[in-house]
């Protein structure tokens, strides 16, 4: 379908001021956060109601035009920029409705950012279970579609655990809704959970009903440790009371220091940030030679910045092509995995190697650069992960970036079952083609 025909069809579907077609106007939507994935689109559309999304989807399915949903465009696996067709931005789907103070549930539009939801929760003395550094841009729709993780998975679970129900528009334009928010509803397949982690390949999520929680007071401890196993042993002393457990290697903190000036507490191979609930046993803490206990909110923020600023600091210092790999391992292989990853990346042409992540989720984030694009080294890393029984994607999803490697983490029959679901729901294959499956 030509761009002019499509735009005319869209304009009759809804107002033209929310349809972008010029190269300049579309530019920001067509490159991902890493800069590694660039896309094309006939148009960027920005619907403001579910009915408009439904009308849009009808136009696209009738004309076989592919649709890529985009929230905050902070995804890190190339799933949010289209190869062609229509980019559907959820930026104007930003309602708050049906807040229930007793259950602590609220229904939000997909385009509501994590920061906006956190702000809403705080006004009701509540908090949201998932937190991540991209909070100002990442949207609740995108976080649901990628089943985002973040720093509190150990205590609160991934995004899918916070999601009580969704409203979504299928490729045909039909609307499904599981927003009732029932604590128990055992009536057939769980379509809510099916859409969590679907990465825009099945439907456009238009609303999400989420569960908020009463905040629990925590204290932030920062340890200097010399190995991953020492970090795990230290964390073991607080098991049951941990709200976050983040590990950052020496290269990570040195990069943050160089870019932001934030001082590095210890001259140690790793820094371990533990957010713990309950009273501290200062006698037991005294045995740790390298330990800081954050005394107040300012201290806490400065120490958390050491971890939260790693991603942007790596990007700021990047020379050449960046590789960001989000992988997970069985916890008892974590120390060995770290060593094997370092050995694998210790070669000419690979620079700025940084490894950090969510320790008790077994989730490492690797960042490294090469002078030019290099699929080979990414394949080697992902094959190492598979050999150690890990997952090629811990929390960022598959996107375009890892679609060719899905078989390293999912069995043949699982992949054919997922493809059967995809073709039943999206028979024309218009939803985010190239994402999740090659
Ligand atoms: P986008 O990037 O816009 O889209 C991501 C995927 O979801 C795409 O496939 C897109 O098609 C699909 N999608 C988006 N909206 C919808 C919708 N309404 N309906 C259907 N499909 C949709 N991720 C983590 O898990 N944990 C972290 O700790 C974390 N930290 C980060 C820190 C930084 C600095 C950055 C830049 C990213 C980080 N991320 C993290 C990655 C990213 O923030 C998450 O993947 C987030 O869930 C993406 O949300 P988004 O709204 O930006 O989605
Ligand atoms: C994080 O935990 O900081 C994110 O997942 C982002 C990243 O991997 O860079
Ligand atoms: Zn992460």
GROMACS .gro file of C-alpha atoms and ligand atoms in nm:
model
  501
    1UNK     CA    1   0.000   0.000   0.000
    2UNK     CA    2   0.143   0.341  -0.096
    3UNK     CA    3   0.216   0.591   0.178
    4UNK     CA    4  -0.043   0.838   0.039
    5UNK     CA    5  -0.319   0.575   0.031
    6UNK     CA    6  -0.233   0.460   0.383
    7UNK     CA    7  -0.223   0.814   0.523
    8UNK     CA    8  -0.557   0.894   0.357
    9UNK     CA    9  -0.708   0.578   0.511
   10UNK     CA   10  -0.559   0.669   0.849
   11UNK     CA   11  -0.676   1.028   0.831
   12UNK     CA   12  -1.032   0.911   0.781
   13UNK     CA   13  -0.976   0.676   1.079
   14UNK     CA   14  -0.872   0.970   1.300
   15UNK     CA   15  -0.730   1.323   1.295
   16UNK     CA   16  -0.421   1.386   1.087
   17UNK     CA   17  -0.233   1.592   1.348
   18UNK     CA   18  -0.130   1.271   1.511
   19UNK     CA   19   0.009   1.114   1.194
   20UNK     CA   20   0.374   1.191   1.115
   21UNK     CA   21   0.516   1.115   0.771
   22UNK     CA   22   0.812   1.349   0.715
   23UNK     CA   23   1.160   1.205   0.764
   24UNK     CA   24   1.247   1.468   1.024
   25UNK     CA   25   0.928   1.422   1.224
   26UNK     CA   26   0.969   1.042   1.225
   27UNK     CA   27   1.346   1.038   1.288
   28UNK     CA   28   1.343   1.006   1.668
   29UNK     CA   29   1.100   0.714   1.651
   30UNK     CA   30   1.311   0.518   1.400
   31UNK     CA   31   1.634   0.468   1.593
   32UNK     CA   32   1.655   0.269   1.916
   33UNK     CA   33   1.820   0.372   2.245
   34UNK     CA   34   2.149   0.195   2.164
   35UNK     CA   35   2.173   0.353   1.819
   36UNK     CA   36   2.242   0.004   1.682
   37UNK     CA   37   1.893  -0.048   1.537
   38UNK     CA   38   1.750   0.188   1.277
   39UNK     CA   39   1.416   0.144   1.103
   40UNK     CA   40   1.180   0.267   0.836
   41UNK     CA   41   0.810   0.347   0.852
   42UNK     CA   42   0.536   0.466   0.617
   43UNK     CA   43   0.408   0.678   0.904
   44UNK     CA   44   0.417   0.725   1.280
   45UNK     CA   45   0.069   0.736   1.430
   46UNK     CA   46  -0.017   0.842   1.785
   47UNK     CA   47  -0.369   0.728   1.882
   48UNK     CA   48  -0.519   0.865   2.204
   49UNK     CA   49  -0.798   0.609   2.262
   50UNK     CA   50  -0.847   0.235   2.238
   51UNK     CA   51  -1.113   0.295   1.971
   52UNK     CA   52  -0.855   0.477   1.758
   53UNK     CA   53  -0.607   0.192   1.801
   54UNK     CA   54  -0.880  -0.051   1.697
   55UNK     CA   55  -0.962   0.157   1.386
   56UNK     CA   56  -0.591   0.173   1.303
   57UNK     CA   57  -0.547  -0.201   1.333
   58UNK     CA   58  -0.847  -0.261   1.106
   59UNK     CA   59  -0.696  -0.034   0.837
   60UNK     CA   60  -0.360  -0.213   0.868
   61UNK     CA   61  -0.495  -0.568   0.863
   62UNK     CA   62  -0.729  -0.488   0.570
   63UNK     CA   63  -0.429  -0.351   0.379
   64UNK     CA   64  -0.165  -0.596   0.505
   65UNK     CA   65   0.044  -0.318   0.660
   66UNK     CA   66   0.277  -0.420   0.944
   67UNK     CA   67   0.248  -0.247   1.282
   68UNK     CA   68   0.520  -0.189   1.542
   69UNK     CA   69   0.399  -0.062   1.880
   70UNK     CA   70   0.639   0.175   2.054
   71UNK     CA   71   0.630   0.305   2.410
   72UNK     CA   72   0.933   0.490   2.549
   73UNK     CA   73   1.173   0.338   2.294
   74UNK     CA   74   1.413   0.239   2.571
   75UNK     CA   75   1.414  -0.129   2.469
   76UNK     CA   76   1.765  -0.269   2.431
   77UNK     CA   77   1.712  -0.553   2.180
   78UNK     CA   78   1.593  -0.366   1.871
   79UNK     CA   79   1.225  -0.455   1.912
   80UNK     CA   80   1.084  -0.104   1.912
   81UNK     CA   81   1.187   0.026   1.572
   82UNK     CA   82   1.007  -0.107   1.259
   83UNK     CA   83   1.159  -0.243   0.940
   84UNK     CA   84   0.863  -0.093   0.750
   85UNK     CA   85   0.487  -0.037   0.784
   86UNK     CA   86   0.340   0.171   1.062
   87UNK     CA   87   0.493   0.276   1.391
   88UNK     CA   88   0.217   0.306   1.652
   89UNK     CA   89   0.333   0.524   1.938
   90UNK     CA   90   0.143   0.487   2.265
   91UNK     CA   91   0.259   0.826   2.388
   92UNK     CA   92  -0.101   0.962   2.399
   93UNK     CA   93  -0.249   0.656   2.574
   94UNK     CA   94  -0.185   0.800   2.918
   95UNK     CA   95  -0.497   0.774   3.134
   96UNK     CA   96  -0.522   0.674   3.502
   97UNK     CA   97  -0.852   0.511   3.595
   98UNK     CA   98  -1.033   0.281   3.842
   99UNK     CA   99  -0.789   0.323   4.130
  100UNK     CA  100  -0.905   0.099   4.416
  101UNK     CA  101  -0.746   0.212   4.747
  102UNK     CA  102  -0.842  -0.115   4.918
  103UNK     CA  103  -0.679  -0.352   4.671
  104UNK     CA  104  -0.410  -0.100   4.568
  105UNK     CA  105  -0.486  -0.162   4.199
  106UNK     CA  106  -0.505   0.101   3.925
  107UNK     CA  107  -0.558   0.086   3.549
  108UNK     CA  108  -0.317   0.294   3.341
  109UNK     CA  109  -0.284   0.372   2.972
  110UNK     CA  110   0.008   0.199   2.802
  111UNK     CA  111   0.186   0.526   2.741
  112UNK     CA  112   0.207   0.615   3.112
  113UNK     CA  113   0.575   0.617   3.209
  114UNK     CA  114   0.713   0.425   3.504
  115UNK     CA  115   0.803   0.757   3.671
  116UNK     CA  116   0.444   0.883   3.632
  117UNK     CA  117   0.309   0.562   3.787
  118UNK     CA  118   0.564   0.586   4.072
  119UNK     CA  119   0.452   0.943   4.135
  120UNK     CA  120   0.084   0.841   4.136
  121UNK     CA  121   0.160   0.554   4.377
  122UNK     CA  122   0.353   0.781   4.614
  123UNK     CA  123   0.053   1.018   4.642
  124UNK     CA  124  -0.137   0.720   4.783
  125UNK     CA  125   0.155   0.605   5.009
  126UNK     CA  126   0.205   0.308   4.781
  127UNK     CA  127   0.486   0.197   4.551
  128UNK     CA  128   0.521  -0.004   4.232
  129UNK     CA  129   0.714  -0.332   4.241
  130UNK     CA  130   0.934  -0.279   3.932
  131UNK     CA  131   1.196  -0.004   3.919
  132UNK     CA  132   1.457   0.059   3.651
  133UNK     CA  133   1.688   0.342   3.555
  134UNK     CA  134   1.492   0.424   3.235
  135UNK     CA  135   1.190   0.518   3.451
  136UNK     CA  136   1.142   0.864   3.295
  137UNK     CA  137   1.081   0.719   2.948
  138UNK     CA  138   0.997   0.348   2.980
  139UNK     CA  139   0.620   0.301   2.958
  140UNK     CA  140   0.394   0.059   3.144
  141UNK     CA  141   0.281  -0.085   2.809
  142UNK     CA  142   0.639  -0.142   2.696
  143UNK     CA  143   0.740  -0.285   3.034
  144UNK     CA  144   0.445  -0.527   3.013
  145UNK     CA  145   0.530  -0.621   2.654
  146UNK     CA  146   0.892  -0.696   2.751
  147UNK     CA  147   0.812  -0.835   3.098
  148UNK     CA  148   1.073  -0.595   3.238
  149UNK     CA  149   1.278  -0.690   3.544
  150UNK     CA  150   1.476  -0.415   3.720
  151UNK     CA  151   1.632  -0.402   4.064
  152UNK     CA  152   1.352  -0.544   4.282
  153UNK     CA  153   1.283  -0.877   4.107
  154UNK     CA  154   1.431  -1.066   4.406
  155UNK     CA  155   1.157  -0.923   4.629
  156UNK     CA  156   0.868  -0.833   4.395
  157UNK     CA  157   0.911  -1.045   4.079
  158UNK     CA  158   0.917  -0.933   3.716
  159UNK     CA  159   0.663  -0.702   3.549
  160UNK     CA  160   0.423  -0.992   3.482
  161UNK     CA  161   0.381  -1.035   3.859
  162UNK     CA  162   0.260  -0.673   3.894
  163UNK     CA  163   0.011  -0.704   3.607
  164UNK     CA  164  -0.346  -0.788   3.717
  165UNK     CA  165  -0.508  -0.743   3.375
  166UNK     CA  166  -0.469  -0.585   3.031
  167UNK     CA  167  -0.674  -0.433   2.757
  168UNK     CA  168  -0.530  -0.497   2.411
  169UNK     CA  169  -0.619  -0.461   2.044
  170UNK     CA  170  -0.566  -0.766   1.824
  171UNK     CA  171  -0.438  -0.740   1.466
  172UNK     CA  172  -0.803  -0.767   1.345
  173UNK     CA  173  -0.895  -0.459   1.549
  174UNK     CA  174  -1.090  -0.665   1.806
  175UNK     CA  175  -1.043  -0.548   2.165
  176UNK     CA  176  -0.983  -0.793   2.451
  177UNK     CA  177  -0.999  -0.689   2.814
  178UNK     CA  178  -0.901  -0.870   3.132
  179UNK     CA  179  -0.906  -0.550   3.340
  180UNK     CA  180  -1.164  -0.682   3.589
  181UNK     CA  181  -0.886  -0.715   3.846
  182UNK     CA  182  -1.026  -1.031   4.002
  183UNK     CA  183  -0.791  -1.197   4.248
  184UNK     CA  184  -0.912  -1.533   4.116
  185UNK     CA  185  -1.042  -1.598   3.766
  186UNK     CA  186  -0.977  -1.953   3.653
  187UNK     CA  187  -1.168  -1.949   3.324
  188UNK     CA  188  -0.945  -2.079   3.044
  189UNK     CA  189  -0.611  -1.967   2.903
  190UNK     CA  190  -0.440  -1.678   3.085
  191UNK     CA  191  -0.441  -1.418   2.804
  192UNK     CA  192  -0.304  -1.152   3.039
  193UNK     CA  193   0.011  -1.352   3.101
  194UNK     CA  194   0.036  -1.448   2.733
  195UNK     CA  195   0.064  -1.080   2.639
  196UNK     CA  196   0.325  -1.012   2.911
  197UNK     CA  197   0.657  -1.058   2.732
  198UNK     CA  198   0.496  -1.078   2.385
  199UNK     CA  199   0.711  -0.786   2.262
  200UNK     CA  200   0.442  -0.640   2.035
  201UNK     CA  201   0.418  -0.959   1.828
  202UNK     CA  202   0.059  -1.050   1.924
  203UNK     CA  203  -0.139  -0.735   2.005
  204UNK     CA  204  -0.114  -0.368   2.098
  205UNK     CA  205  -0.155  -0.338   2.473
  206UNK     CA  206  -0.364  -0.025   2.535
  207UNK     CA  207  -0.425  -0.040   2.912
  208UNK     CA  208  -0.269  -0.229   3.204
  209UNK     CA  209  -0.420  -0.290   3.548
  210UNK     CA  210  -0.133  -0.304   3.796
  211UNK     CA  211  -0.095  -0.399   4.161
  212UNK     CA  212   0.071  -0.137   4.386
  213UNK     CA  213   0.224  -0.226   4.724
  214UNK     CA  214   0.267  -0.074   5.070
  215UNK     CA  215   0.632   0.046   5.089
  216UNK     CA  216   0.860  -0.136   5.334
  217UNK     CA  217   1.147   0.062   5.489
  218UNK     CA  218   1.489  -0.057   5.375
  219UNK     CA  219   1.851   0.038   5.431
  220UNK     CA  220   2.121   0.045   5.165
  221UNK     CA  221   2.450  -0.135   5.236
  222UNK     CA  222   2.746  -0.116   4.998
  223UNK     CA  223   3.017  -0.381   5.028
  224UNK     CA  224   3.356  -0.406   4.859
  225UNK     CA  225   3.415  -0.774   4.772
  226UNK     CA  226   3.676  -0.960   4.569
  227UNK     CA  227   3.473  -1.222   4.388
  228UNK     CA  228   3.123  -1.310   4.272
  229UNK     CA  229   3.115  -1.595   4.525
  230UNK     CA  230   3.212  -1.350   4.802
  231UNK     CA  231   2.923  -1.129   4.687
  232UNK     CA  232   2.686  -1.428   4.697
  233UNK     CA  233   2.812  -1.530   5.043
  234UNK     CA  234   2.763  -1.174   5.171
  235UNK     CA  235   2.409  -1.160   5.031
  236UNK     CA  236   2.334  -1.502   5.183
  237UNK     CA  237   2.364  -1.341   5.527
  238UNK     CA  238   2.055  -1.128   5.452
  239UNK     CA  239   1.839  -1.377   5.261
  240UNK     CA  240   1.470  -1.324   5.329
  241UNK     CA  241   1.517  -0.951   5.389
  242UNK     CA  242   1.665  -0.840   5.058
  243UNK     CA  243   1.481  -0.590   4.840
  244UNK     CA  244   1.766  -0.542   4.588
  245UNK     CA  245   2.107  -0.706   4.531
  246UNK     CA  246   2.316  -0.543   4.258
  247UNK     CA  247   2.677  -0.631   4.168
  248UNK     CA  248   2.909  -0.402   3.968
  249UNK     CA  249   3.260  -0.499   3.863
  250UNK     CA  250   3.567  -0.275   3.880
  251UNK     CA  251   3.544  -0.170   3.514
  252UNK     CA  252   3.181  -0.061   3.570
  253UNK     CA  253   3.248   0.165   3.867
  254UNK     CA  254   3.564   0.310   3.710
  255UNK     CA  255   3.361   0.399   3.400
  256UNK     CA  256   3.091   0.566   3.612
  257UNK     CA  257   3.360   0.757   3.803
  258UNK     CA  258   3.528   0.882   3.485
  259UNK     CA  259   3.199   0.996   3.329
  260UNK     CA  260   3.010   1.129   3.631
  261UNK     CA  261   3.281   1.202   3.889
  262UNK     CA  262   3.094   0.991   4.146
  263UNK     CA  263   3.355   0.862   4.391
  264UNK     CA  264   3.421   0.488   4.411
  265UNK     CA  265   3.389   0.366   4.772
  266UNK     CA  266   3.638   0.077   4.764
  267UNK     CA  267   3.941  -0.043   4.566
  268UNK     CA  268   3.778  -0.383   4.525
  269UNK     CA  269   3.706  -0.613   4.231
  270UNK     CA  270   3.332  -0.576   4.286
  271UNK     CA  271   3.087  -0.351   4.464
  272UNK     CA  272   2.775  -0.514   4.605
  273UNK     CA  273   2.470  -0.299   4.676
  274UNK     CA  274   2.221  -0.464   4.911
  275UNK     CA  275   1.890  -0.302   4.998
  276UNK     CA  276   1.769  -0.480   5.313
  277UNK     CA  277   1.449  -0.472   5.519
  278UNK     CA  278   1.438  -0.488   5.900
  279UNK     CA  279   1.685  -0.388   6.171
  280UNK     CA  280   2.056  -0.417   6.104
  281UNK     CA  281   2.275  -0.639   6.323
  282UNK     CA  282   2.566  -0.398   6.356
  283UNK     CA  283   2.771  -0.654   6.546
  284UNK     CA  284   2.752  -0.893   6.250
  285UNK     CA  285   2.811  -0.605   6.007
  286UNK     CA  286   3.133  -0.514   6.190
  287UNK     CA  287   3.298  -0.828   6.045
  288UNK     CA  288   3.285  -0.673   5.695
  289UNK     CA  289   3.603  -0.473   5.637
  290UNK     CA  290   3.469  -0.285   5.334
  291UNK     CA  291   3.114  -0.170   5.411
  292UNK     CA  292   2.921   0.157   5.394
  293UNK     CA  293   2.572   0.192   5.537
  294UNK     CA  294   2.384   0.477   5.365
  295UNK     CA  295   2.297   0.719   5.645
  296UNK     CA  296   2.029   0.925   5.470
  297UNK     CA  297   1.842   0.973   5.141
  298UNK     CA  298   2.123   1.181   4.986
  299UNK     CA  299   2.379   0.916   5.070
  300UNK     CA  300   2.148   0.652   4.931
  301UNK     CA  301   2.095   0.836   4.605
  302UNK     CA  302   2.470   0.893   4.557
  303UNK     CA  303   2.548   0.527   4.622
  304UNK     CA  304   2.265   0.403   4.397
  305UNK     CA  305   2.397   0.634   4.122
  306UNK     CA  306   2.710   0.416   4.117
  307UNK     CA  307   2.486   0.138   3.979
  308UNK     CA  308   2.214   0.333   3.798
  309UNK     CA  309   2.459   0.537   3.592
  310UNK     CA  310   2.652   0.239   3.449
  311UNK     CA  311   2.443   0.206   3.131
  312UNK     CA  312   2.458   0.572   3.032
  313UNK     CA  313   2.828   0.600   3.134
  314UNK     CA  314   2.921   0.308   2.908
  315UNK     CA  315   2.726   0.473   2.625
  316UNK     CA  316   2.901   0.806   2.692
  317UNK     CA  317   3.248   0.649   2.663
  318UNK     CA  318   3.159   0.416   2.375
  319UNK     CA  319   3.420   0.393   2.099
  320UNK     CA  320   3.315   0.177   1.802
  321UNK     CA  321   3.012  -0.052   1.800
  322UNK     CA  322   2.850  -0.131   2.136
  323UNK     CA  323   2.733  -0.480   2.234
  324UNK     CA  324   2.483  -0.502   2.521
  325UNK     CA  325   2.404  -0.857   2.627
  326UNK     CA  326   2.155  -0.928   2.907
  327UNK     CA  327   2.195  -1.293   3.015
  328UNK     CA  328   2.123  -1.512   3.318
  329UNK     CA  329   2.284  -1.820   3.471
  330UNK     CA  330   2.197  -2.072   3.740
  331UNK     CA  331   2.321  -1.905   4.060
  332UNK     CA  332   2.571  -2.181   4.142
  333UNK     CA  333   2.753  -2.121   3.811
  334UNK     CA  334   2.762  -1.741   3.843
  335UNK     CA  335   3.122  -1.708   3.965
  336UNK     CA  336   3.251  -1.945   3.699
  337UNK     CA  337   3.033  -1.776   3.434
  338UNK     CA  338   3.185  -1.437   3.518
  339UNK     CA  339   3.537  -1.580   3.474
  340UNK     CA  340   3.451  -1.756   3.148
  341UNK     CA  341   3.284  -1.442   3.007
  342UNK     CA  342   3.592  -1.233   3.094
  343UNK     CA  343   3.821  -1.492   2.933
  344UNK     CA  344   3.605  -1.504   2.619
  345UNK     CA  345   3.605  -1.124   2.588
  346UNK     CA  346   3.976  -1.089   2.661
  347UNK     CA  347   4.088  -1.065   2.296
  348UNK     CA  348   4.217  -0.807   2.049
  349UNK     CA  349   3.950  -0.579   1.917
  350UNK     CA  350   3.722  -0.611   2.219
  351UNK     CA  351   3.736  -0.309   2.448
  352UNK     CA  352   3.545  -0.140   2.730
  353UNK     CA  353   3.435  -0.473   2.881
  354UNK     CA  354   3.196  -0.406   3.167
  355UNK     CA  355   2.990  -0.665   3.359
  356UNK     CA  356   2.726  -0.575   3.618
  357UNK     CA  357   2.374  -0.681   3.707
  358UNK     CA  358   2.112  -0.825   3.932
  359UNK     CA  359   2.315  -1.071   4.143
  360UNK     CA  360   2.042  -1.284   4.302
  361UNK     CA  361   1.852  -1.310   3.969
  362UNK     CA  362   2.172  -1.465   3.825
  363UNK     CA  363   2.146  -1.181   3.570
  364UNK     CA  364   2.461  -1.025   3.423
  365UNK     CA  365   2.457  -0.731   3.186
  366UNK     CA  366   2.757  -0.726   2.954
  367UNK     CA  367   2.870  -0.417   2.773
  368UNK     CA  368   3.168  -0.418   2.538
  369UNK     CA  369   3.272  -0.252   2.213
  370UNK     CA  370   3.433  -0.366   1.889
  371UNK     CA  371   3.572  -0.149   1.608
  372UNK     CA  372   3.296  -0.269   1.373
  373UNK     CA  373   2.974  -0.474   1.389
  374UNK     CA  374   3.062  -0.825   1.506
  375UNK     CA  375   2.783  -1.086   1.523
  376UNK     CA  376   3.040  -1.360   1.574
  377UNK     CA  377   3.141  -1.254   1.922
  378UNK     CA  378   2.779  -1.209   2.028
  379UNK     CA  379   2.709  -1.562   1.904
  380UNK     CA  380   3.004  -1.697   2.102
  381UNK     CA  381   2.885  -1.526   2.420
  382UNK     CA  382   2.529  -1.657   2.380
  383UNK     CA  383   2.655  -2.009   2.305
  384UNK     CA  384   2.867  -1.995   2.623
  385UNK     CA  385   2.556  -1.889   2.816
  386UNK     CA  386   2.362  -2.185   2.672
  387UNK     CA  387   2.646  -2.426   2.759
  388UNK     CA  388   2.633  -2.308   3.121
  389UNK     CA  389   2.256  -2.367   3.129
  390UNK     CA  390   2.168  -1.998   3.125
  391UNK     CA  391   1.920  -1.785   2.928
  392UNK     CA  392   2.019  -1.572   2.631
  393UNK     CA  393   1.782  -1.303   2.762
  394UNK     CA  394   1.717  -1.246   3.132
  395UNK     CA  395   1.490  -0.942   3.121
  396UNK     CA  396   1.529  -0.734   2.799
  397UNK     CA  397   1.350  -0.982   2.572
  398UNK     CA  398   1.456  -1.115   2.231
  399UNK     CA  399   1.365  -0.830   1.993
  400UNK     CA  400   1.540  -0.841   1.657
  401UNK     CA  401   1.879  -0.871   1.822
  402UNK     CA  402   1.848  -1.227   1.952
  403UNK     CA  403   1.578  -1.376   1.724
  404UNK     CA  404   1.842  -1.584   1.544
  405UNK     CA  405   1.957  -1.734   1.877
  406UNK     CA  406   1.616  -1.820   2.029
  407UNK     CA  407   1.691  -2.193   1.982
  408UNK     CA  408   1.980  -2.160   2.230
  409UNK     CA  409   1.727  -2.110   2.512
  410UNK     CA  410   1.399  -2.259   2.387
  411UNK     CA  411   1.334  -2.614   2.261
  412UNK     CA  412   1.211  -2.687   1.907
  413UNK     CA  413   0.861  -2.786   2.025
  414UNK     CA  414   0.839  -2.472   2.242
  415UNK     CA  415   0.932  -2.253   1.946
  416UNK     CA  416   0.679  -2.423   1.718
  417UNK     CA  417   0.411  -2.384   1.985
  418UNK     CA  418   0.491  -2.013   2.018
  419UNK     CA  419   0.483  -1.977   1.637
  420UNK     CA  420   0.146  -2.160   1.627
  421UNK     CA  421   0.006  -1.913   1.882
  422UNK     CA  422   0.150  -1.622   1.681
  423UNK     CA  423  -0.005  -1.740   1.353
  424UNK     CA  424  -0.342  -1.806   1.518
  425UNK     CA  425  -0.356  -1.453   1.663
  426UNK     CA  426  -0.170  -1.271   1.383
  427UNK     CA  427  -0.232  -1.486   1.072
  428UNK     CA  428  -0.099  -1.214   0.839
  429UNK     CA  429   0.216  -1.169   1.045
  430UNK     CA  430   0.168  -0.790   1.060
  431UNK     CA  431   0.262  -0.752   1.429
  432UNK     CA  432   0.625  -0.646   1.472
  433UNK     CA  433   0.766  -0.874   1.198
  434UNK     CA  434   1.127  -0.985   1.264
  435UNK     CA  435   1.091  -0.957   1.641
  436UNK     CA  436   1.119  -1.275   1.854
  437UNK     CA  437   1.125  -1.506   1.549
  438UNK     CA  438   1.346  -1.488   1.242
  439LIG     P1  439   0.982   0.021   2.386
  439LIG     O1  440   1.130   0.022   2.385
  439LIG     O2  441   0.909   0.130   2.319
  439LIG     O3  442   0.931  -0.120   2.323
  439LIG     C1  443   0.989  -0.240   2.372
  439LIG     C2  444   0.916  -0.359   2.309
  439LIG     O4  445   0.779  -0.362   2.356
  439LIG     C3  446   0.905  -0.353   2.157
  439LIG     O5  447   0.907  -0.483   2.103
  439LIG     C4  448   0.770  -0.289   2.133
  439LIG     O6  449   0.714  -0.325   2.009
  439LIG     C5  450   0.688  -0.345   2.247
  439LIG     N1  451   0.583  -0.254   2.294
  439LIG     C6  452   0.600  -0.131   2.348
  439LIG     N2  453   0.480  -0.080   2.386
  439LIG     C7  454   0.386  -0.177   2.355
  439LIG     C8  455   0.244  -0.185   2.368
  439LIG     N3  456   0.172  -0.087   2.422
  439LIG     N4  457   0.181  -0.298   2.324
  439LIG     C9  458   0.253  -0.401   2.269
  439LIG     N5  459   0.387  -0.398   2.253
  439LIG    C10  460   0.452  -0.287   2.297
  439LIG     N6  461   1.494  -0.338   3.124
  439LIG    C11  462   1.479  -0.425   3.230
  439LIG     O7  463   1.408  -0.524   3.216
  439LIG     N7  464   1.542  -0.402   3.350
  439LIG    C12  465   1.621  -0.294   3.372
  439LIG     O8  466   1.678  -0.278   3.480
  439LIG    C13  467   1.635  -0.201   3.266
  439LIG     N8  468   1.710  -0.088   3.283
  439LIG    C14  469   1.728  -0.003   3.176
  439LIG    C15  470   1.810   0.110   3.192
  439LIG    C16  471   1.829   0.197   3.085
  439LIG    C17  472   1.914   0.320   3.105
  439LIG    C18  473   1.768   0.171   2.959
  439LIG    C19  474   1.788   0.264   2.844
  439LIG    C20  475   1.688   0.060   2.943
  439LIG    C21  476   1.668  -0.029   3.050
  439LIG     N9  477   1.588  -0.142   3.036
  439LIG    C22  478   1.572  -0.229   3.142
  439LIG    C23  479   1.526  -0.173   2.905
  439LIG    C24  480   1.388  -0.108   2.881
  439LIG     O9  481   1.371   0.006   2.964
  439LIG    C25  482   1.276  -0.207   2.906
  439LIG    O10  483   1.285  -0.310   2.811
  439LIG    C26  484   1.137  -0.143   2.899
  439LIG    O11  485   1.043  -0.244   2.931
  439LIG    C27  486   1.102  -0.088   2.762
  439LIG    O12  487   0.986  -0.005   2.776
  439LIG     P2  488   0.952   0.099   2.660
  439LIG    O13  489   0.822   0.163   2.692
  439LIG    O14  490   1.069   0.187   2.636
  439LIG    O15  491   0.930   0.003   2.534
  440LIG     C1  492   2.016  -0.236   3.400
  440LIG     O1  493   1.992  -0.326   3.483
  440LIG     O2  494   2.087  -0.136   3.421
  440LIG     C2  495   1.954  -0.250   3.266
  440LIG     O3  496   1.898  -0.373   3.243
  440LIG     C3  497   2.017  -0.180   3.153
  440LIG     C4  498   2.138  -0.240   3.096
  440LIG     O4  499   2.147  -0.359   3.085
  440LIG     O5  500   2.218  -0.162   3.056
  441LIG    ZN1  501   1.884  -0.492   3.422
   0.00000   0.00000   0.00000
